[in-house]
N, CA, C and O of each residue as an XYZ file, in Angstrom:
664
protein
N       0.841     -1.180      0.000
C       0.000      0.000      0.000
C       0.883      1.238      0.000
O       1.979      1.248      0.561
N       0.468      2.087     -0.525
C       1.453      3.304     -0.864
C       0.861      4.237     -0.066
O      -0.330      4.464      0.150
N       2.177      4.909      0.472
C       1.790      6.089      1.719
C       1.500      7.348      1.430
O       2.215      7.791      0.532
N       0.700      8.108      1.864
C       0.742      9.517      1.195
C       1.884     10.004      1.921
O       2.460      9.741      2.977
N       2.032     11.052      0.679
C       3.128     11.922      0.392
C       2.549     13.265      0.354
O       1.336     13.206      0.555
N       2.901     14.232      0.203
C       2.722     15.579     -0.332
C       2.087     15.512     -1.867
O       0.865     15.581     -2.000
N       2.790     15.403     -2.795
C       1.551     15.493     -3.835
C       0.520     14.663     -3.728
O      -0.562     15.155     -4.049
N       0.519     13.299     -3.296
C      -1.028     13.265     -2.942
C      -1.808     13.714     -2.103
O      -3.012     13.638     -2.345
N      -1.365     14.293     -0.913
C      -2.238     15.046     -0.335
C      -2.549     16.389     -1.163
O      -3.698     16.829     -1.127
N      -1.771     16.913     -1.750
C      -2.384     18.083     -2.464
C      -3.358     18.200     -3.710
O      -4.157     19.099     -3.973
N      -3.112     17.222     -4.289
C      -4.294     16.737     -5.123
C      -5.284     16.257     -4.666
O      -6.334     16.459     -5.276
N      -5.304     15.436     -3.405
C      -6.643     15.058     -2.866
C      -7.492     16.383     -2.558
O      -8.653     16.554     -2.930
N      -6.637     17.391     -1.735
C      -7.284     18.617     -1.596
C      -7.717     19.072     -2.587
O      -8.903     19.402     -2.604
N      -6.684     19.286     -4.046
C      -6.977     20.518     -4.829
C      -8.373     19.716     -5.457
O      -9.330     20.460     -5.673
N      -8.525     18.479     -5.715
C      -9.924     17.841     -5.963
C     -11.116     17.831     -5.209
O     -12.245     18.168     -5.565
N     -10.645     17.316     -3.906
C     -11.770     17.815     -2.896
C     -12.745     19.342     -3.089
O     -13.973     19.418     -3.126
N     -11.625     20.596     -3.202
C     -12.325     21.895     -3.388
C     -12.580     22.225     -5.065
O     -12.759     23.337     -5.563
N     -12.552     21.296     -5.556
C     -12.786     21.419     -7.094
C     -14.566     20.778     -6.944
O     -15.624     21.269     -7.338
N     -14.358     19.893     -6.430
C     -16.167     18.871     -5.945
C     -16.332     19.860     -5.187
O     -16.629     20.916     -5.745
N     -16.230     19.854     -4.062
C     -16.808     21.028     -3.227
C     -17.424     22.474     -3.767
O     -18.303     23.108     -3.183
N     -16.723     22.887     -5.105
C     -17.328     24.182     -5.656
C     -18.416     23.626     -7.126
O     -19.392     24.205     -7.602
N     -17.859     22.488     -7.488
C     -19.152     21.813     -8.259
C     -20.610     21.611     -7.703
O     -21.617     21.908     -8.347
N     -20.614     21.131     -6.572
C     -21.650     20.989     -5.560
C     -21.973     22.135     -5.096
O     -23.200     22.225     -5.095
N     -21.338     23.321     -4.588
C     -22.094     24.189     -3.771
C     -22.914     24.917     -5.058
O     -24.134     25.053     -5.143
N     -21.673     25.437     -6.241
C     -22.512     25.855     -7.391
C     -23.767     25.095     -8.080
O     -24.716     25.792     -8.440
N     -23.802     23.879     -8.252
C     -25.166     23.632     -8.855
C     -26.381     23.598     -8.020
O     -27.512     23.707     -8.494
N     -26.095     23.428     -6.635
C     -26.980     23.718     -5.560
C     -27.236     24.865     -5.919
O     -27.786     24.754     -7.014
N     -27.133     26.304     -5.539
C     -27.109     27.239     -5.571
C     -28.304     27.812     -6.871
O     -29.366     28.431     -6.819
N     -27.508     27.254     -7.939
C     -28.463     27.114     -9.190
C     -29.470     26.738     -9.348
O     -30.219     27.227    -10.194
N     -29.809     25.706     -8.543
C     -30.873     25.018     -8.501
C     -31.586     25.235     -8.165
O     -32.674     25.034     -8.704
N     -31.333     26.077     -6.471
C     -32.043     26.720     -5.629
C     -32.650     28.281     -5.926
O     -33.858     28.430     -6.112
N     -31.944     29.142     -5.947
C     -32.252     30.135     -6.581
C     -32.674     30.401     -8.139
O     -33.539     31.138     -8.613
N     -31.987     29.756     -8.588
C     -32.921     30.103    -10.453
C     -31.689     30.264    -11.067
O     -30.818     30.830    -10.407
N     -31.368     29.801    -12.450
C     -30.249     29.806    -13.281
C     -31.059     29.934    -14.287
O     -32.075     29.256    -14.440
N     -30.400     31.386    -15.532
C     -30.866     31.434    -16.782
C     -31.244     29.988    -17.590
O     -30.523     29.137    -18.108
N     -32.252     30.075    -17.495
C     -32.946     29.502    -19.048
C     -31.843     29.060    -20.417
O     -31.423     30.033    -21.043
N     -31.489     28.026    -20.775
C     -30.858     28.058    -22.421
C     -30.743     26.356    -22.388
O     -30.105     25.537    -21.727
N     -31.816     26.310    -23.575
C     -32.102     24.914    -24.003
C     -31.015     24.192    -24.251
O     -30.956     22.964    -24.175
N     -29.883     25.138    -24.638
C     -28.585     24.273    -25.056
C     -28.261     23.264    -23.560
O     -27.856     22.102    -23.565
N     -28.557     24.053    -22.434
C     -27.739     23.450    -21.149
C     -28.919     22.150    -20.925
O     -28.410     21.525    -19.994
N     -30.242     21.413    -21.297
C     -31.056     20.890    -21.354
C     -30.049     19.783    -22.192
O     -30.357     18.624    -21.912
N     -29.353     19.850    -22.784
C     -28.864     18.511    -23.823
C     -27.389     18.369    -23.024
O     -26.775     17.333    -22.769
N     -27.011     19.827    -22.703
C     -25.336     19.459    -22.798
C     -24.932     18.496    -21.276
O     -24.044     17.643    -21.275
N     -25.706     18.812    -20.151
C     -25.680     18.279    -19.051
C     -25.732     16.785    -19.331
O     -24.738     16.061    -19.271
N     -27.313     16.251    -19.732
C     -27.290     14.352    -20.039
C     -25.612     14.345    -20.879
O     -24.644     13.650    -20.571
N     -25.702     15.200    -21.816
C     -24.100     14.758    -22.729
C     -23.145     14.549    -21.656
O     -22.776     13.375    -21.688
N     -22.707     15.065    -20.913
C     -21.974     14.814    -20.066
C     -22.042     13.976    -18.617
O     -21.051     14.009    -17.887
N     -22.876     13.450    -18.337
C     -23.335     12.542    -17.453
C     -23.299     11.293    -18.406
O     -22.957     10.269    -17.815
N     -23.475     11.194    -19.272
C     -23.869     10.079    -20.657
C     -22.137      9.934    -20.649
O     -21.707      8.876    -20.189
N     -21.406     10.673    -21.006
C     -19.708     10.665    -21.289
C     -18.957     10.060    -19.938
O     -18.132      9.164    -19.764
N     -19.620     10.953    -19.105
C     -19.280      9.736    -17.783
C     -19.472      8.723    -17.174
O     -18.651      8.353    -16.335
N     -20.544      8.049    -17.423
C     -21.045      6.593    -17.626
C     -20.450      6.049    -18.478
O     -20.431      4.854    -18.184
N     -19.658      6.314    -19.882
C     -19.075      5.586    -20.649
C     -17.682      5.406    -19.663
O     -17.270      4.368    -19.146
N     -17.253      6.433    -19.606
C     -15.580      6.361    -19.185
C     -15.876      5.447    -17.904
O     -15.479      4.282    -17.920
N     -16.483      5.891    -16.925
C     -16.210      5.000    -16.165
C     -17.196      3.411    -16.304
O     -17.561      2.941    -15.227
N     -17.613      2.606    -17.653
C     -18.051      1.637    -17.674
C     -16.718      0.548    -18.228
O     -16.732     -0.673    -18.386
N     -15.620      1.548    -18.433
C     -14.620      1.376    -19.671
C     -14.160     -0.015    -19.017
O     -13.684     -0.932    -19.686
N     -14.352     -0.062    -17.669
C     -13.874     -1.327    -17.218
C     -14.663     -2.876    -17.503
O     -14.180     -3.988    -17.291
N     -16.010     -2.547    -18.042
C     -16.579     -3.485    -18.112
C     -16.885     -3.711    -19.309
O     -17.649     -4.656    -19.510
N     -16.566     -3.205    -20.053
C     -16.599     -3.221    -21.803
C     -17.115     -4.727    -22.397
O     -18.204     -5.055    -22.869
N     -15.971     -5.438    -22.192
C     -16.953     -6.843    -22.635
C     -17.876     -7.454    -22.000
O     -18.220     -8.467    -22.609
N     -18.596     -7.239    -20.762
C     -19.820     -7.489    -20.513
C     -20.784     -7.041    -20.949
O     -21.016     -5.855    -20.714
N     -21.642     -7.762    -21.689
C     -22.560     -7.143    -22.458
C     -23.927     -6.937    -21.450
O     -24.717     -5.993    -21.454
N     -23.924     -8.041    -20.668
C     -24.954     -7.735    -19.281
C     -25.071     -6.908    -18.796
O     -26.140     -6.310    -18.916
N     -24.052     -6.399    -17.975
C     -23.508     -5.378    -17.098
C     -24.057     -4.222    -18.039
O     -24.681     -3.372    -17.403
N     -23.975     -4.000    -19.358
C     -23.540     -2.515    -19.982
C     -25.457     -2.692    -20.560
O     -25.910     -1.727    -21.175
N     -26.331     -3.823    -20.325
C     -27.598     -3.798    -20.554
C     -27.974     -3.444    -19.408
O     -28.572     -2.370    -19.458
N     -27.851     -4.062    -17.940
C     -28.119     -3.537    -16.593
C     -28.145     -2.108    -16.548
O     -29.212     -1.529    -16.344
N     -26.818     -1.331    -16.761
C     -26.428     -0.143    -17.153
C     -27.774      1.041    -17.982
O     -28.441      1.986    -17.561
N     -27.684      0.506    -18.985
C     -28.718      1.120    -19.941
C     -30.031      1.252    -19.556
O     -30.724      2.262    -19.674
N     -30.499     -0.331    -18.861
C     -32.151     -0.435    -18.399
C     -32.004      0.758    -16.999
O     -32.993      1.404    -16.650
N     -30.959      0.881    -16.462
C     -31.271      1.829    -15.133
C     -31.305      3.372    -15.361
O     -31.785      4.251    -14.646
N     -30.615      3.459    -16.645
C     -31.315      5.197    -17.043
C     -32.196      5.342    -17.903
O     -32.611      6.394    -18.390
N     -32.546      4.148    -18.141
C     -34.330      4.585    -18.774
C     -35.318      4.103    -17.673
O     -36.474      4.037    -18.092
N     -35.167      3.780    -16.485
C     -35.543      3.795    -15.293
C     -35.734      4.825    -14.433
O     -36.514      5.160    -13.541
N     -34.523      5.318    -15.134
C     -34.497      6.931    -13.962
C     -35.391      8.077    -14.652
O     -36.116      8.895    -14.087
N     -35.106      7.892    -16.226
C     -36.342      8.751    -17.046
C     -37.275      8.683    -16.246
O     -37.575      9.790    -15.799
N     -37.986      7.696    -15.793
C     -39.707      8.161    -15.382
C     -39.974      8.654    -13.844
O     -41.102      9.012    -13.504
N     -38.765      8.652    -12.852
C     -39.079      9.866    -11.968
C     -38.552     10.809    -12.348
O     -38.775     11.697    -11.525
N     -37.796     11.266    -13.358
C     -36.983     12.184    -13.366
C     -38.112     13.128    -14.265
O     -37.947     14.341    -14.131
N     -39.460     12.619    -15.342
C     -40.245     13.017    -15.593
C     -40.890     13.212    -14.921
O     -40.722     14.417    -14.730
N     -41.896     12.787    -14.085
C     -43.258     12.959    -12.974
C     -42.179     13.932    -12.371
O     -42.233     15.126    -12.668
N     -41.172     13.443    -11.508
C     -40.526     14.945    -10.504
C     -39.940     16.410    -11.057
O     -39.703     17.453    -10.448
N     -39.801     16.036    -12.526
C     -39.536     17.371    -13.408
C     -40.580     18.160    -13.341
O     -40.448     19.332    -13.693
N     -41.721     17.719    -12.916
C     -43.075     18.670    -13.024
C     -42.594     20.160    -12.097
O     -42.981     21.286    -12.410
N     -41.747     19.881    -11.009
C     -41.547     20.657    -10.070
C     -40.866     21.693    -10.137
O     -40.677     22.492     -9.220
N     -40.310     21.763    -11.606
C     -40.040     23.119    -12.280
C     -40.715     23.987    -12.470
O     -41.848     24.125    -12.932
N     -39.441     25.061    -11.815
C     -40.739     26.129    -12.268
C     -39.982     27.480    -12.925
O     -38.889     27.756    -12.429
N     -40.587     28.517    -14.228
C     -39.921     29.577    -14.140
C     -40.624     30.739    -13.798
O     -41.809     30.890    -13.501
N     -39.651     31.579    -13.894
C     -39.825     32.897    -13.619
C     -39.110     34.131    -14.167
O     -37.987     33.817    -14.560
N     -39.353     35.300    -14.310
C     -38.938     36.350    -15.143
C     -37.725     37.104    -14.276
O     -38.002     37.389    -13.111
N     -36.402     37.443    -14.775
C     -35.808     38.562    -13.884
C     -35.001     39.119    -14.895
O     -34.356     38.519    -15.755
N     -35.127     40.612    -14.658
C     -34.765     41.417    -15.588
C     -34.991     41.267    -17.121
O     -34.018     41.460    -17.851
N     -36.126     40.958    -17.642
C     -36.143     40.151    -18.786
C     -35.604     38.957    -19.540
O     -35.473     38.681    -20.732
N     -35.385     38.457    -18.587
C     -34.236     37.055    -18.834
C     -35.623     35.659    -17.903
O     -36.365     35.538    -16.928
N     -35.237     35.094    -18.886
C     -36.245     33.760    -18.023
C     -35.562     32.831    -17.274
O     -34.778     32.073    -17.846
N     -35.750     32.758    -15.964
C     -34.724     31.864    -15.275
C     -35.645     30.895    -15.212
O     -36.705     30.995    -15.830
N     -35.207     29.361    -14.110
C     -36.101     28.067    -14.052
C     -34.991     27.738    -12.636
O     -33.790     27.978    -12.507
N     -35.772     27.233    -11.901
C     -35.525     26.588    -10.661
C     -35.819     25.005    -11.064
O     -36.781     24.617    -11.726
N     -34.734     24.166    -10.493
C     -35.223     22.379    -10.957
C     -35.837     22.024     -9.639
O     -35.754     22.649     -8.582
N     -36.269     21.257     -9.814
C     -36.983     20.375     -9.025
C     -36.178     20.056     -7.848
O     -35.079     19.516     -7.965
N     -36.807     20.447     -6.438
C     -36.157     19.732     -5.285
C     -35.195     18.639     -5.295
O     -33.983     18.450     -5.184
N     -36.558     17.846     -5.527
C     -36.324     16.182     -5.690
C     -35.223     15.523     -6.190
O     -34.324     14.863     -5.669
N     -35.566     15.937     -7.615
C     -34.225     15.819     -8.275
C     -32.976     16.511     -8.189
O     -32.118     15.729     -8.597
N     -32.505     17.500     -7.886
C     -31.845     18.234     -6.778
C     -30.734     17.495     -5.903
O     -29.575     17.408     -6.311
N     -31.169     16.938     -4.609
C     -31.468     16.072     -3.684
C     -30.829     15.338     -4.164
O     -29.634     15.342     -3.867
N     -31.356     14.338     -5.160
C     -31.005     12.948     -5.070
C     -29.543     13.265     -6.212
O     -28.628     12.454     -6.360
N     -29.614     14.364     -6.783
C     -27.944     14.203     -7.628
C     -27.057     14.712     -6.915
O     -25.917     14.461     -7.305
N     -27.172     15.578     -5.665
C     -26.319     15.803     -4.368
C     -25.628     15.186     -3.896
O     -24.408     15.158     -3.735
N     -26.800     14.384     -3.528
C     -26.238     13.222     -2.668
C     -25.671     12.011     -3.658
O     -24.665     11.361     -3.372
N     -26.310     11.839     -4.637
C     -25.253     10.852     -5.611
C     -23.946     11.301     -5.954
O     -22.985     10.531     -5.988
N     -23.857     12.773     -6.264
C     -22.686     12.860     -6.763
C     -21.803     12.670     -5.563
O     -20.846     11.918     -5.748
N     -21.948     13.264     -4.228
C     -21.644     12.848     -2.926
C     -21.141     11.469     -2.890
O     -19.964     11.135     -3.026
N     -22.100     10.741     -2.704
C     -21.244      8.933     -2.541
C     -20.396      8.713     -3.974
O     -19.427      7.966     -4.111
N     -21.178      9.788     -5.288
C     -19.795      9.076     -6.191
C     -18.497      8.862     -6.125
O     -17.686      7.955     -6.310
N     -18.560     10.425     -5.673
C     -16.964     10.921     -5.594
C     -16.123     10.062     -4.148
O     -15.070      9.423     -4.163
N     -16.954     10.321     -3.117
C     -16.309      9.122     -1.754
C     -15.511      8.227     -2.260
O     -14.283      8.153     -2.312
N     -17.078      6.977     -2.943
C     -16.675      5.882     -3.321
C     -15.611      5.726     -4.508
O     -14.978      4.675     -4.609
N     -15.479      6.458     -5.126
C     -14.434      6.357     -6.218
C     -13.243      6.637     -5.816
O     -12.368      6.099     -6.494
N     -12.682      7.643     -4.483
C     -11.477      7.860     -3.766
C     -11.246      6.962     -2.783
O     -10.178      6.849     -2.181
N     -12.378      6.218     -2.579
C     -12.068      5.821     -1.401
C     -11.472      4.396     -1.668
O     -10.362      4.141     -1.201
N     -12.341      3.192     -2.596
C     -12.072      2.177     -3.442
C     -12.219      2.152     -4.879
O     -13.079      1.744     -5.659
N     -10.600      2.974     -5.015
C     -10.216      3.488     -6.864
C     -10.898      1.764     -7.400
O     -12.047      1.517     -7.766
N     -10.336      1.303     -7.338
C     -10.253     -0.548     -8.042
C     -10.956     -1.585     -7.480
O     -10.423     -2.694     -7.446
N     -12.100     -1.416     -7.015
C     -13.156     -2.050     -6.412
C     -14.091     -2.250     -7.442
O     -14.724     -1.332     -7.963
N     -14.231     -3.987     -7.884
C     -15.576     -3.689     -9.053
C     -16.910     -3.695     -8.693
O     -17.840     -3.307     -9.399
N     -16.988     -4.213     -7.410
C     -18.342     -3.771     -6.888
C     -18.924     -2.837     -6.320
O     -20.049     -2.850     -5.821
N     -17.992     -1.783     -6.389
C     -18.018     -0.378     -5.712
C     -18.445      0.433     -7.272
O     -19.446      1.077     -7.589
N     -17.356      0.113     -7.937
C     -17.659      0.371     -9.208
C     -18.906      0.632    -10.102
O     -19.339      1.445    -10.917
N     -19.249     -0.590     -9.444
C     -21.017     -0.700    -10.084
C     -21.818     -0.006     -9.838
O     -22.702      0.426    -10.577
N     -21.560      0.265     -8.417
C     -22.567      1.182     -7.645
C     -22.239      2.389     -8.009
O     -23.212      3.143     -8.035
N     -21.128      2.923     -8.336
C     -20.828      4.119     -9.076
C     -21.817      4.283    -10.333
O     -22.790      5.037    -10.337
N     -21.356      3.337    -11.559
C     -22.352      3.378    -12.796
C     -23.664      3.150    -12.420
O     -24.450      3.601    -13.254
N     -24.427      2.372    -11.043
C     -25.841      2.824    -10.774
C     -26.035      3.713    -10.394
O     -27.214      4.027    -10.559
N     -25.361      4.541     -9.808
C     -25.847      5.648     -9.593
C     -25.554      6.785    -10.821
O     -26.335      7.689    -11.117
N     -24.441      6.563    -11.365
C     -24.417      7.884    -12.094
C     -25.595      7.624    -13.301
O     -26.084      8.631    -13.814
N     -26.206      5.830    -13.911
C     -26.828      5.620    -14.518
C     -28.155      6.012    -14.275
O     -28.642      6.611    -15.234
N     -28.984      5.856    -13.203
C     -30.006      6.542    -12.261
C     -29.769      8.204    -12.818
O     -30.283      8.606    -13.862
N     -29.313      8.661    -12.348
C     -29.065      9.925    -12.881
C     -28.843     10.738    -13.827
O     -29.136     11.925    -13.682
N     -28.286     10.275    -14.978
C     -28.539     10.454    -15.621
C     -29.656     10.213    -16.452
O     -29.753     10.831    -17.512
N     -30.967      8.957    -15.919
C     -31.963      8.888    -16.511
C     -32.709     10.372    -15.641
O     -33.183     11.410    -16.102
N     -32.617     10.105    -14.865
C     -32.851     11.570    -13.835
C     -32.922     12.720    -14.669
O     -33.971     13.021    -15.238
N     -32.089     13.248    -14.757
C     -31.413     14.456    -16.026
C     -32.032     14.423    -16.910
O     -32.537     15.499    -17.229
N     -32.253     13.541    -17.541
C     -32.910     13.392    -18.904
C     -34.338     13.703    -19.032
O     -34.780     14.605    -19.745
N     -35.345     12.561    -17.986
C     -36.509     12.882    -17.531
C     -36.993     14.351    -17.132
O     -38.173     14.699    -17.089
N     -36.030     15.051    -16.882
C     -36.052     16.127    -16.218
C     -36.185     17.187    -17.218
O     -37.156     17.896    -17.485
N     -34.885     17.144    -17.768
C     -34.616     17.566    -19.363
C     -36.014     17.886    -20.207
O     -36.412     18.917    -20.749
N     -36.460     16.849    -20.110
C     -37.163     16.402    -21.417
C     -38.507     17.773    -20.856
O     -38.906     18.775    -21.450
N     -38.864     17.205    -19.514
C     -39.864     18.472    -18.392
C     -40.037     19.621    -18.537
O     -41.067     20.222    -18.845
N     -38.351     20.233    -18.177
C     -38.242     21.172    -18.294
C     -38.609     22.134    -20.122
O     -39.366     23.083    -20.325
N     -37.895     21.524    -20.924
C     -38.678     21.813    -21.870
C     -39.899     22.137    -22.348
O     -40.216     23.173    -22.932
N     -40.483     21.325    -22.109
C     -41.851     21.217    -22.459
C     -42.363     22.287    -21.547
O     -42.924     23.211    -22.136
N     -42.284     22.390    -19.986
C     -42.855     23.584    -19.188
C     -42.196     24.501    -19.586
O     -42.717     25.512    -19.116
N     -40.838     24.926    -20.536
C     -40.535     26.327    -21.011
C     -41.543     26.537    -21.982
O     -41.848     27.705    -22.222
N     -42.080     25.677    -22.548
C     -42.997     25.871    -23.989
C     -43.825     26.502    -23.308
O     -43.915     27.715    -23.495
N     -44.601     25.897    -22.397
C     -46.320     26.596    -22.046
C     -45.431     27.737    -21.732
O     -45.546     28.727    -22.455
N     -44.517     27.764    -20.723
C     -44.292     29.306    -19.789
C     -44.502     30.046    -20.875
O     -45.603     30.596    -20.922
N     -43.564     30.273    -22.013
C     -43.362     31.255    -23.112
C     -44.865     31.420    -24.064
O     -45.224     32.436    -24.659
N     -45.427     30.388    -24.008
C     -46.904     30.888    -24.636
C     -48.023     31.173    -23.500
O     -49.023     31.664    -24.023
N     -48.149     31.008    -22.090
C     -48.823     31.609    -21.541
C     -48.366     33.102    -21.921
O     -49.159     33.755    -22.600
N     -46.919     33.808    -21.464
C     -46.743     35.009    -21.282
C     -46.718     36.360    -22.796
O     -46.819     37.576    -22.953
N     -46.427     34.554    -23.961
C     -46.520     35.331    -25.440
C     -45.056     36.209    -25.789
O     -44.956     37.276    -26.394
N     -43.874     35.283    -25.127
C     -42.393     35.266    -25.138
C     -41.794     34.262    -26.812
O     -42.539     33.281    -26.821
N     -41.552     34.237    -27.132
C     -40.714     33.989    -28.117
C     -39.628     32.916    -27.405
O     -38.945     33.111    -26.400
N     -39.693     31.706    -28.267
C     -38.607     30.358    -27.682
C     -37.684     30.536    -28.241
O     -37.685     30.777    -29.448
N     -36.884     30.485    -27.693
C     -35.613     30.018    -28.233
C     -34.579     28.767    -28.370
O     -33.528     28.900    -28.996
């Protein structure tokens, strides 16, 4: 077992406050209201989707595993729809912001939370592993479901108020 040293303690830190400002910022966002832009509706799953690949990279020739995988974020689609309802927007300064859903909120907090643990804590664990890709797989059906929500409630918002989509 290898002892820490100085650069690994400083990378554990400089990562630690790298998660730590990922987390407080999307909280924050979430909570208070972050501009509106459909682009961030695709680019988020893209990148939750990119990280489920990289870290499945270990299981590549299981074709089970990478079906398990798949069935659990089209699993997560359908709370991530019904709890997307819980969007909501609102107008500031002429700019349309959107608050996400508690719920969903919450549960990518705290996932991304045990991700990051469990991935520092047992780098090379394949059953830790898994639980990593269930959760980030969950979540990203999450995202998506959500995604898909939020959209659709920007549509009505902008034709109740007679706003122009973008």
């Amino acid at each position: 077992m290898a002892g820490l040293n100085l650069s690994n303690t400083f990378l554990g830190i400089a990562l630690l406050l790298i998660f730590s400002r990922i987390l407080y910022r999307r909280l924050k966002q979430g909570i208070n209201g972050r501009q509106y832009k459909t682009a961030r509706l695709f680019i988020t799953p893209t990148i939750y989707f990119l990280l489920l690949v990289f870290f499945m990279v270990a299981f590549i020739g299981n074709i089970d595993y990478i079906i398990i995988v798949i069935l659990l974020c089209v699993v997560g689609i359908i709370p991530g729809f019904i709890y997307g309802e819980r969007v909501t927007f609102f107008d500031r300064n002429g700019q349309i912001f959107y608050k996400r859903s508690p719920y969903i909120l919450t549960f990518w907090a705290a996932g991304f939370m045990v991700r990051i643990l469990l991935e520092f804590i047992f780098p090379s664990n394949l059953e830790i592993q898994f639980i990593v890709d269930t959760l980030l797989a969950v979540t990203l059906g999450l995202i998506v479901g959500e995604s898909i929500k939020t959209y659709r409630k920007y549509r009505e918002y902008t034709m109740e108020n007679n706003l122009t989509i973008n």
